[in-house]
Coordinates of C-alpha atoms and ligand atoms in Angstrom, one line a residue:
X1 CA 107.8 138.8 126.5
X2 CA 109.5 140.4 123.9
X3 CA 109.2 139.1 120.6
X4 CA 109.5 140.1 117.1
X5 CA 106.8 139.1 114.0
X6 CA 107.1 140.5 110.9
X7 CA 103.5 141.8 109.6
X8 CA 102.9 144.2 106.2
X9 CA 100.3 146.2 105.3
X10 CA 100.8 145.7 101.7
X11 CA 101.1 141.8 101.7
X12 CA 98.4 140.3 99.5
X13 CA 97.9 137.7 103.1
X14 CA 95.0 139.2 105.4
X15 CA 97.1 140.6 108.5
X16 CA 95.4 137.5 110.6
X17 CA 97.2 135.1 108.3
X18 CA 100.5 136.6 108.6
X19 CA 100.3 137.1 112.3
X20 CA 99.4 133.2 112.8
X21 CA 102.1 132.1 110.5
X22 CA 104.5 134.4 112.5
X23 CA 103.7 132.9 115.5
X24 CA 103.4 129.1 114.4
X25 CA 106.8 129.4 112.7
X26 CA 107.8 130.8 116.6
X27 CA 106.6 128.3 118.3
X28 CA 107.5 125.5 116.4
X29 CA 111.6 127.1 116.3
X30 CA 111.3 127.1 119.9
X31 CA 111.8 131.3 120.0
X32 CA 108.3 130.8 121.6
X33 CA 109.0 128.0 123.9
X34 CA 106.5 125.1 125.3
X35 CA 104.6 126.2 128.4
X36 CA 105.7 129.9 128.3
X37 CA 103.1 132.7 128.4
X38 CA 102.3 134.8 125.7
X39 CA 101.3 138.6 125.6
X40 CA 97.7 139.3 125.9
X41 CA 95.7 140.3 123.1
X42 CA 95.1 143.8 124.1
X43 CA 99.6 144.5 124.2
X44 CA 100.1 142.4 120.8
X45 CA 97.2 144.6 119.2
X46 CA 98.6 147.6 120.7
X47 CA 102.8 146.9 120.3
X48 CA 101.8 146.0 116.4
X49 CA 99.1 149.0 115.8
X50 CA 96.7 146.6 114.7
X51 CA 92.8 145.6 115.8
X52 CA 92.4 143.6 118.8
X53 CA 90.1 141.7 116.7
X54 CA 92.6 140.3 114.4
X55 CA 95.0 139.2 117.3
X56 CA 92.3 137.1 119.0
X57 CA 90.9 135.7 116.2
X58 CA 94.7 134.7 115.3
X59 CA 95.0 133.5 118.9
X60 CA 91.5 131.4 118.4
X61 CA 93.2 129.6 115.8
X62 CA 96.2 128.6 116.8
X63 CA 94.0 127.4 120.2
X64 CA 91.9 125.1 117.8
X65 CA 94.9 123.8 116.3
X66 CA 96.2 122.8 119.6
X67 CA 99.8 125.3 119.7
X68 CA 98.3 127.6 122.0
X69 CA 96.0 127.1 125.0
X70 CA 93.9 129.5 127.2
X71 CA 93.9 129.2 131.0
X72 CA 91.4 131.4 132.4
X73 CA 92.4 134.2 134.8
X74 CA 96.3 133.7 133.8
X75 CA 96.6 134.0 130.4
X76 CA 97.5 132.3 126.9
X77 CA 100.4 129.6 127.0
X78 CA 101.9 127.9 124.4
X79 CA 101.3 123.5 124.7
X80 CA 104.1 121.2 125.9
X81 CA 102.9 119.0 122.6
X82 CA 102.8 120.4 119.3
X83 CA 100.6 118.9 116.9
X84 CA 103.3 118.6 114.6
X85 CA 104.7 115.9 117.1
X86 CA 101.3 114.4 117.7
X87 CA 100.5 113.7 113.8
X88 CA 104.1 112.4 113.2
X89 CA 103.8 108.6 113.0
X90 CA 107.3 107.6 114.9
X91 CA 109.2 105.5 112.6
X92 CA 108.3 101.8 112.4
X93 CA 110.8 99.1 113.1
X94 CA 111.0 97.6 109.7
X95 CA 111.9 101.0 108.9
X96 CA 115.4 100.5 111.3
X97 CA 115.7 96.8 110.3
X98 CA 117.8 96.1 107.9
X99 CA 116.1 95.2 104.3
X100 CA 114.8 92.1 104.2
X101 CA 113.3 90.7 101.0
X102 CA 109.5 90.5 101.2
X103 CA 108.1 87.4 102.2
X104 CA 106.1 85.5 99.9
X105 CA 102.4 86.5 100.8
X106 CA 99.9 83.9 101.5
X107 CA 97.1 84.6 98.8
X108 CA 93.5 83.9 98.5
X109 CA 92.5 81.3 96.0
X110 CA 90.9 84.9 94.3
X111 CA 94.0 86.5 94.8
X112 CA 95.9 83.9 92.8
X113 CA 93.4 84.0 89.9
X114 CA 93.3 87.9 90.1
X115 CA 97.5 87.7 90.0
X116 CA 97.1 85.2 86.7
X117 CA 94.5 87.1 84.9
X118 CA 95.3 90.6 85.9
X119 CA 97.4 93.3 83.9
X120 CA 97.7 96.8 84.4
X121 CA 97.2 99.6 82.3
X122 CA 99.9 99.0 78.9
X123 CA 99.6 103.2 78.2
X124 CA 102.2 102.6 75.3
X125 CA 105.1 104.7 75.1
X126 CA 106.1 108.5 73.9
X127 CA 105.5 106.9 69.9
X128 CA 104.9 109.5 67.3
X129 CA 102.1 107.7 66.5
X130 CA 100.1 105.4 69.4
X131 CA 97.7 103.5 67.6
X132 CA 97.6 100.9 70.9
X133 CA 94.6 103.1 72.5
X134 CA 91.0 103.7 71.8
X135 CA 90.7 107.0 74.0
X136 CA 88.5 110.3 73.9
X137 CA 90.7 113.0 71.9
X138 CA 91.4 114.4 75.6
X139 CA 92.1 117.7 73.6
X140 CA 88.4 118.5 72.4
X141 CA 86.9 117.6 76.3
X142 CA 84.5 120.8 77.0
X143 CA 86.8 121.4 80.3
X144 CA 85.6 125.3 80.4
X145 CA 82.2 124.3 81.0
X146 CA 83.3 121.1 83.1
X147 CA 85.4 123.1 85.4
X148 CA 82.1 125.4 85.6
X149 CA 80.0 122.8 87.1
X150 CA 82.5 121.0 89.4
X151 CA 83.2 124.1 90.9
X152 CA 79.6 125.3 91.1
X153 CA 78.8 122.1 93.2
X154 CA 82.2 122.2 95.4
X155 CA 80.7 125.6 96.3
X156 CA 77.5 125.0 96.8
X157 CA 77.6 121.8 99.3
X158 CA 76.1 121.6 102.2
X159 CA 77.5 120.0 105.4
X160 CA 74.9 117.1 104.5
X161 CA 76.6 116.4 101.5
X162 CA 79.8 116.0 103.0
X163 CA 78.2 112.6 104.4
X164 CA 77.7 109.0 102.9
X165 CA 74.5 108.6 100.7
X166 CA 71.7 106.9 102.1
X167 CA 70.9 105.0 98.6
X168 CA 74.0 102.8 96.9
X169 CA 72.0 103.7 93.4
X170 CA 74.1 106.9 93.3
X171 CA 72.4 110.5 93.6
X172 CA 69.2 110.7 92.2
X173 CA 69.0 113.4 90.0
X174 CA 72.0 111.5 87.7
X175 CA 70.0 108.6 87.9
X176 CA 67.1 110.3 86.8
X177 CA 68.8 112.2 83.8
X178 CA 70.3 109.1 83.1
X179 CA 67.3 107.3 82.6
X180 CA 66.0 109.8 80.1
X181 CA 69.1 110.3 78.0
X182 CA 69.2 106.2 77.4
X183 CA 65.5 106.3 76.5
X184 CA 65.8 108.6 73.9
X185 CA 69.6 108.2 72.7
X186 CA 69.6 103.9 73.0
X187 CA 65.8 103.2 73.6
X188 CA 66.6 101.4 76.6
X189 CA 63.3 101.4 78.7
X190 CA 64.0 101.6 82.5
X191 CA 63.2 103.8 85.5
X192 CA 65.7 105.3 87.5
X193 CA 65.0 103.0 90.3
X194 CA 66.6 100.2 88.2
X195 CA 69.9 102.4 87.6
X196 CA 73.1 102.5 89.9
X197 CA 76.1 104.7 89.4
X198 CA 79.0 102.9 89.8
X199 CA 82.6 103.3 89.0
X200 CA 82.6 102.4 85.3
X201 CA 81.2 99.9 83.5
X202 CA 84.8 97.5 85.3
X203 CA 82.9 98.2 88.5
X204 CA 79.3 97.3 87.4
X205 CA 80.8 93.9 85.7
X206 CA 82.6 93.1 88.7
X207 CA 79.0 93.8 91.0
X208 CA 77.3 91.4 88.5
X209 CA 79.7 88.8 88.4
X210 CA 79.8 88.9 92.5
X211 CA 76.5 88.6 93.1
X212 CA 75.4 85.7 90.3
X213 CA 78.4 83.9 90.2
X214 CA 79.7 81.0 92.2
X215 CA 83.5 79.2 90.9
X216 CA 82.6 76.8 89.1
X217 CA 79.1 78.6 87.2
X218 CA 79.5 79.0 83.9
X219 CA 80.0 82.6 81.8
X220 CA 79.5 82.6 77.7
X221 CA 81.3 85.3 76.1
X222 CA 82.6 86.6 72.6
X223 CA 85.6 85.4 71.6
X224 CA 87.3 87.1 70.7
X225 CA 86.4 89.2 73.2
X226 CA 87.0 92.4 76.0
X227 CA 89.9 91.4 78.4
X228 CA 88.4 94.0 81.2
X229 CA 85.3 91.7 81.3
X230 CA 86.5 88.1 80.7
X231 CA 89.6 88.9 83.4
X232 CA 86.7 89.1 85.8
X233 CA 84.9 86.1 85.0
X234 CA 88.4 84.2 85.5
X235 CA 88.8 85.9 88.6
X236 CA 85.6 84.7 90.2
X237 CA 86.7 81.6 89.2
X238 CA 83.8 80.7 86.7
X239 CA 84.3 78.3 83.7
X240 CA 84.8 80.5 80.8
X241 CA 82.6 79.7 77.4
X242 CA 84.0 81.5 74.6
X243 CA 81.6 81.8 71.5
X244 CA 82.6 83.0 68.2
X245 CA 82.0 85.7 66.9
X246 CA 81.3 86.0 63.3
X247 CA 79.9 89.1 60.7
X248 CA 76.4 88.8 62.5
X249 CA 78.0 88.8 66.1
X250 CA 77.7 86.5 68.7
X251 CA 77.1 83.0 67.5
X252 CA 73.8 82.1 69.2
X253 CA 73.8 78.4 67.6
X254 CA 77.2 77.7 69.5
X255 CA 75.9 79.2 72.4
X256 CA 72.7 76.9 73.0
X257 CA 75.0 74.1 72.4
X258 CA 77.5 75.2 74.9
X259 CA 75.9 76.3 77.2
X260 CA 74.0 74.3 80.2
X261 CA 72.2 74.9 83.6
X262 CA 75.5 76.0 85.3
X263 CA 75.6 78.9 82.9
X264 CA 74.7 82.0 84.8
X265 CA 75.0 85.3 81.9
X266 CA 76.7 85.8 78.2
X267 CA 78.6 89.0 78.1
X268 CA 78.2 90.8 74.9
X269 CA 79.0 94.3 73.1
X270 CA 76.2 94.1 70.6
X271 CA 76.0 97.4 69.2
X272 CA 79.6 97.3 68.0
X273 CA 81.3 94.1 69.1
X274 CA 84.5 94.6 71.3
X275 CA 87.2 94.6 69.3
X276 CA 85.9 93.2 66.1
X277 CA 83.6 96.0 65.5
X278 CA 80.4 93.8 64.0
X279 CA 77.0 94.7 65.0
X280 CA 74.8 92.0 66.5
X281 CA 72.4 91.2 63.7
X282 CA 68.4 91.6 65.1
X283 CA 67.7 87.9 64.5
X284 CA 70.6 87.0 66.4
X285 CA 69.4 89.6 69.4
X286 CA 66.0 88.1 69.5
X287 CA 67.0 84.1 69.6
X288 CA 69.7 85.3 72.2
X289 CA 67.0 87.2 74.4
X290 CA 64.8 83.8 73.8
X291 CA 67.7 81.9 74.9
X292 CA 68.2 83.9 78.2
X293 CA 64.6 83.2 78.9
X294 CA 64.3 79.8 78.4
X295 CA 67.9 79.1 79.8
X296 CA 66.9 81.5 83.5
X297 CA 70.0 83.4 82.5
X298 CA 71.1 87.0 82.1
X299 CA 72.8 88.6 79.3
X300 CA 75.1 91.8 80.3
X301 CA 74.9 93.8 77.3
X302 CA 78.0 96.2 77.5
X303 CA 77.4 99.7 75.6
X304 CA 80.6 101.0 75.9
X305 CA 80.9 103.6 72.1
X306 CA 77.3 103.4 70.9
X307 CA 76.9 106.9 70.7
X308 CA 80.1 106.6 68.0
X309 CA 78.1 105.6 64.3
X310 CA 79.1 107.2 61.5
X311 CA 77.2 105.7 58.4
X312 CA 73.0 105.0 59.1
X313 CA 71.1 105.9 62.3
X314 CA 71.9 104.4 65.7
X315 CA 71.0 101.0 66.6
X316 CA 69.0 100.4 69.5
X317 CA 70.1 98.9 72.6
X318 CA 69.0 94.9 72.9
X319 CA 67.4 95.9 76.5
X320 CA 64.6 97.6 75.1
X321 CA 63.8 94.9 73.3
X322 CA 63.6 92.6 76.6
X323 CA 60.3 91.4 77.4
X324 CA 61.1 89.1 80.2
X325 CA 64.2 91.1 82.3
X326 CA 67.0 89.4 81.4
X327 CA 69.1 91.6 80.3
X328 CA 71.1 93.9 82.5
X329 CA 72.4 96.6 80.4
X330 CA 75.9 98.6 81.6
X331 CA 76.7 101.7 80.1
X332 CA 80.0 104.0 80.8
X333 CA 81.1 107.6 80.4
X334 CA 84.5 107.0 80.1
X335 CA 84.3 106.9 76.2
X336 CA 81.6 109.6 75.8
X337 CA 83.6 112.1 78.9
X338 CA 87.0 110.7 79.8
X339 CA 88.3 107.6 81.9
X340 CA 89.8 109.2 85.0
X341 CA 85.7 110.7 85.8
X342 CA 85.6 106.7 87.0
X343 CA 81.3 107.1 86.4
X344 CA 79.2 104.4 84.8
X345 CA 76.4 102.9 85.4
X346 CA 74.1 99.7 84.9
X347 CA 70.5 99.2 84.5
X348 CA 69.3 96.6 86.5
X349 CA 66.5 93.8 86.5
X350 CA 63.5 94.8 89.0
X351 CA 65.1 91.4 90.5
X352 CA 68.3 92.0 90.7
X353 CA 68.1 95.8 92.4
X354 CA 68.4 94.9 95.9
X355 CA 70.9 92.1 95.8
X356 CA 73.6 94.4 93.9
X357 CA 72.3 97.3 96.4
X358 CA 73.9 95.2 99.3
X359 CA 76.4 94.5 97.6
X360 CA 77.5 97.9 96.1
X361 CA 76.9 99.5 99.9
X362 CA 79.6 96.7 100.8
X363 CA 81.7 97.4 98.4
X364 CA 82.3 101.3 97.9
X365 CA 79.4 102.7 99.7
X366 CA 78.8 105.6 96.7
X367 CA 80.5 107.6 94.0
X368 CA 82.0 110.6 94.7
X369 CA 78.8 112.8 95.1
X370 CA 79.9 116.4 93.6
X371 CA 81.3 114.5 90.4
X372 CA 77.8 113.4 90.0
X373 CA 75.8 116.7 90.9
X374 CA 78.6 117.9 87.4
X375 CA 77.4 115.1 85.5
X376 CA 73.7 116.0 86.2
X377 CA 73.7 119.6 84.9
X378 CA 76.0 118.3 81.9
X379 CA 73.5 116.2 80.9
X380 CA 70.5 118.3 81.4
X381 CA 72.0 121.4 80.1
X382 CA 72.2 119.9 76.8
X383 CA 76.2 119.6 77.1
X384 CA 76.6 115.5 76.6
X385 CA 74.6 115.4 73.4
X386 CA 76.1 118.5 71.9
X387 CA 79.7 117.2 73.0
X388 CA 79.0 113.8 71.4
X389 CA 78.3 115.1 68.3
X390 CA 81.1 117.0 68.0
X391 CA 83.4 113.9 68.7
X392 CA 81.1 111.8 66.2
X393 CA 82.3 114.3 63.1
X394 CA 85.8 114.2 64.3
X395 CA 86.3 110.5 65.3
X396 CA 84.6 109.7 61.7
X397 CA 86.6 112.0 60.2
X398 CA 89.0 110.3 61.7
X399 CA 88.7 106.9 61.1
X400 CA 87.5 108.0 57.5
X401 CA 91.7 109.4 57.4
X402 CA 92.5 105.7 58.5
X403 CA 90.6 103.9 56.3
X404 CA 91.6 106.2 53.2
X405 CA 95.8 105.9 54.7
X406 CA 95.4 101.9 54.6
X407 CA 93.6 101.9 51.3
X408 CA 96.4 104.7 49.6
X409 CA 99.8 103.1 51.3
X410 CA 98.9 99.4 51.9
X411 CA 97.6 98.5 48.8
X412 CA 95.2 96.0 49.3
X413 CA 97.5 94.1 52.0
X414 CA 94.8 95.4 55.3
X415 CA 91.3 94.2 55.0
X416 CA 89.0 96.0 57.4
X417 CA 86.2 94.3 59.6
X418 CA 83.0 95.7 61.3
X419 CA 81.1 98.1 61.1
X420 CA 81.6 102.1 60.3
X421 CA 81.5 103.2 63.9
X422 CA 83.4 103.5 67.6
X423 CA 87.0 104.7 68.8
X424 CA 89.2 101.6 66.9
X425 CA 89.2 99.9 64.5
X426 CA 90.3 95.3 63.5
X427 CA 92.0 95.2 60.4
X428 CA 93.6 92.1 58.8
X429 CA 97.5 92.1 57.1
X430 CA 98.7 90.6 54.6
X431 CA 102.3 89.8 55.7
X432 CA 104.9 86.8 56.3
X433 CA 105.8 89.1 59.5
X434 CA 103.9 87.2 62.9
X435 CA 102.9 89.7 65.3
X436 CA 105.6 90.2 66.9
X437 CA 107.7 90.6 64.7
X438 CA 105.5 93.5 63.4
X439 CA 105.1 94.9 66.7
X440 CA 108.6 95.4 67.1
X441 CA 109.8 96.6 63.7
X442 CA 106.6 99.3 63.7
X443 CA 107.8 100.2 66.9
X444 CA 111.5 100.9 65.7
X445 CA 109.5 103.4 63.1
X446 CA 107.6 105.1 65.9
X447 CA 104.7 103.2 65.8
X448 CA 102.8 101.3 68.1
X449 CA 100.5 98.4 67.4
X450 CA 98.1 96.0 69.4
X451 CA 97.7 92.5 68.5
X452 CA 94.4 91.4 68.7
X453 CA 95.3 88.0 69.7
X454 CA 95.4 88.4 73.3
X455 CA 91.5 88.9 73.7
X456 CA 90.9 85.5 71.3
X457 CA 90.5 82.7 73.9
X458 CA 90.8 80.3 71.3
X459 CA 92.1 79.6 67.9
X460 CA 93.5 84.0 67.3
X461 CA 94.4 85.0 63.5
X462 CA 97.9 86.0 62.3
X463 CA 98.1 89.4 61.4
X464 CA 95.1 90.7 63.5
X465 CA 95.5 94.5 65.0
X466 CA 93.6 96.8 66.7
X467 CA 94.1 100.4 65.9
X468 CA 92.4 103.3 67.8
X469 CA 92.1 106.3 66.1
X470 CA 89.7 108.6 68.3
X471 CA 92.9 110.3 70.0
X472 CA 95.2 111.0 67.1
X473 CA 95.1 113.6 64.7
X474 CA 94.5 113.0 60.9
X475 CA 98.1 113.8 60.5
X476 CA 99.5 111.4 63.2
X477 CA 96.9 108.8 61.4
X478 CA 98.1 109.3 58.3
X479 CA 102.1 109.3 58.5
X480 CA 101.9 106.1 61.0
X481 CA 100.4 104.2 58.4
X482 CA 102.9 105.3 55.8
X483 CA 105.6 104.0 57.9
X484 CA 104.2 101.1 58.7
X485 CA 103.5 100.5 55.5
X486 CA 107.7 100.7 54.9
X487 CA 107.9 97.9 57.3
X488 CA 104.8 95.3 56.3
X489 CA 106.4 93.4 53.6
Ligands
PLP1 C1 84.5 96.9 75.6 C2 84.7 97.9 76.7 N1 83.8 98.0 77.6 C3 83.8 98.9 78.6 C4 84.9 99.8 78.7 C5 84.8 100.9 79.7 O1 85.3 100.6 80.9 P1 85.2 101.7 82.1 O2 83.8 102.3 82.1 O3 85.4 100.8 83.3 O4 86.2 102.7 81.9 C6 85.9 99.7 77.8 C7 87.0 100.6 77.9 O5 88.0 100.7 77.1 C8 85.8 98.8 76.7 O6 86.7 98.7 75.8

């Protein structure tokens, strides 16, 4: 055979690589046809002036890959059947078909509730100034050391790793350093045993409300409250209990009254209420914790931006005042890291750990492991803490530019709730402007509001926003509140 391959001394690509890439570019072209013989080892090596070595390890593998094959005593053929035809997926026959519309799909009485409840993701538009998200300030994430870590672990896997986990609870070492980093940064008082990773704190509320809640059961919540968690609870098709929410937090009075047998948890944010920003007053935590006790029910107390306080020392989490497990406690580093790292966790009830093991091994198996082996080593190198309080000076700087920008340019027309902490903010307007109407002349001025009416269940206020501040700069803060104040009358 006489054939032609371009190899070069000086290319950057080992001469190996070139040679295979010759030759699978030959084959597949057809100038090296299906079922003819190629030269031996030895002639290639010696026609090119290259080792014999590299042309049979090239050889090996373009034999694993299935273009070549070996028949011993007669030489190296290339395969009737490329694996380039063998991996193509012929084309289907709706493909061919002409277009037909889709036809309606036959959903679940879940799917249907999901469909009704369920949005997704509003990222707001290329505004000068967004205030519609409460997001890390993805431009101050410690990526150099990150990167560090995740590529540390991607090198240093095992084949074993490469395998699922034999424990749904995640990989031990994360829940280990989690565990100590709650104890001494929330005082929540657990083992590791009792935490699972899980994708976010979405993931570990839709575990929970799996496993404890039949349609028809009954969920108390905040109102007004987080949409993530209440579009669950609809979803599973439990009887939604909204509770108001007042400058103490949860209303535990109009709870007990609500509430009855059927009622299986009450969901609350009580370190900084989501979205009004309050903090759950201790009286209130302890006749709630009483309540869950004498009621056999659970309260999920969501932790999403403690580590974000800016005036006084942190508040302790409500589970480690529990002395009766009934509190599961879910926790998240998508405000503390970033979203997309899809890692929370929850802390679990010695009761509860081996119902929402099953259930979590049904439902994803694990977290992705080398994500987690990162997390480990940036929480016990000291990288978490020392990120968080960098973001705690800038978000309160921050939200201290926001405050000051309503306070200069709106005149005593915004009046602020909650307390002085997290990534947002719930301020009151005074305007004859509804919502809307707000929402779309803002807009028109580059700015971009969220009404908080959609996460009251009932009776919203006028005039009610959200603002998140964590992920603009002082500057962006400042000069979208001066335009909105042009359009507030
Ligand atoms: C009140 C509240 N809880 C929890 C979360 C975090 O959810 P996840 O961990 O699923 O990203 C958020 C995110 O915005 C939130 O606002």
């Amino acid at each position: 055979m006489d054939i032609a391959f371009r190899l070069d001394n000086k290319n950057t690509r080992s001469l190996r690589r070139q040679l295979y890439k010759e030759m699978r570019e030959a084959i597949l072209s057809g100038r090296l046809s299906a079922g003819s013989r190629i030269p031996s080892t030895r002639a290639l090596a010696q026609s090119f002036g290259i080792s014999r070595t590299t042309v049979t390890e090239c050889y090996e593998d373009l034999i694993s890959e299935g273009y070549l094959y070996a028949r011993i005593g007669s030489g190296t053929f290339v395969c009737d059947q490329l694996p380039e035809h063998l991996l193509r997926v012929a084309p289907s026959r709706s493909t061919v078909v002409a277009k037909q519309p889709h036809p309606a799909v036959r959903l679940s009485a879940y799917g249907k509730r999901v469909s009704a409840v369920s949005v997704v993701n509003d990222v707001g538009g290329e505004a000068r100034t967004n205030f519609k998200h409460w997001r890390p300030a993805f431009d101050h994430l410690p990526l150099r050391v990150w990167r560090r870590l995740i590529a540390r672990h991607a090198r240093a896997a095992e084949p074993k790793n490469f395998d699922y986990s034999d424990d749904a609870r995640g990989y031990g070492p994360l829940r280990e350093a989690i565990s100590k980093y709650i104890a001494r940064s929330r005082a929540v008082r657990c083992d590791s045993s009792q935490i699972f990773i899980c994708a976010g704190a979405q993931r570990a509320m839709d575990l929970i409300t799996r496993v404890l809640v039949d349609p028809e059961d009954e969920i108390a919540f905040e109102d007004p409250g987080y949409l993530g968690a209440r579009n669950i609870f609809a979803a599973q098709g439990a009887k939604l209990l909204p509770v108001h929410v007042d400058e103490s937090g949860l209303n535990v009075s109009q709870l007990k009254s609500k509430s009855s047998a059927k009622t299986r948890f009450v969901y609350v944010s009580p370190s900084h209420q989501f979205p009004s920003g309050v903090l759950l007053a201790l009286s209130r935590r302890l006749e709630l914790l009483a309540w869950a006790h004498d009621q056999n029910a659970f309260v999920i107390e969501d932790d999403y931006d403690s580590e974000y306080r800016y005036g006084g020392r942190p508040v302790p989490a409500l589970q480690g005042l529990d002395q009766t497990e009934r509190v599961i406690y879910v926790g998240t580093f998508s405000k503390v890291l970033f979203p997309s790292l899809r890692l929370g966790f929850m802390v679990l009830p010695q009761s509860m750990v081996e119902p929402i093991a099953r259930a979590k091994w049904l439902s994803d198996r694990q977290s992705p492991l080398i994500e987690q082996c990162a997390l480990t080593d940036f929480i016990n190198e000291g990288h978490l803490e020392r990120h968080i309080r960098r973001m705690r000076t800038l978000y309160g700087q921050r939200r201290q530019a926001l405050v000051n920008a309503f306070a200069q340019h709106l005149d005593g027309r915004a009046t602020i709730r909650g307390d002085d902490a997290g990534m947002h903010l719930m301020v009151r307007f005074t305007t004859p402007l509804d919502d809307e109407e707000l929402i779309r002349r803002a807009e028109q001025r580059g700015v971009q509001l969220t009404s908080a009416r959609p996460f009251y269940l009932k009776t919203p206020y006028n005039n009610e926003f959200i603002f998140g501040y964590s992920n603009l700069t002082e500057r962006q803060i400042r000069l979208g509140v001066q335009r909105l104040s042009e359009v507030l009358m």
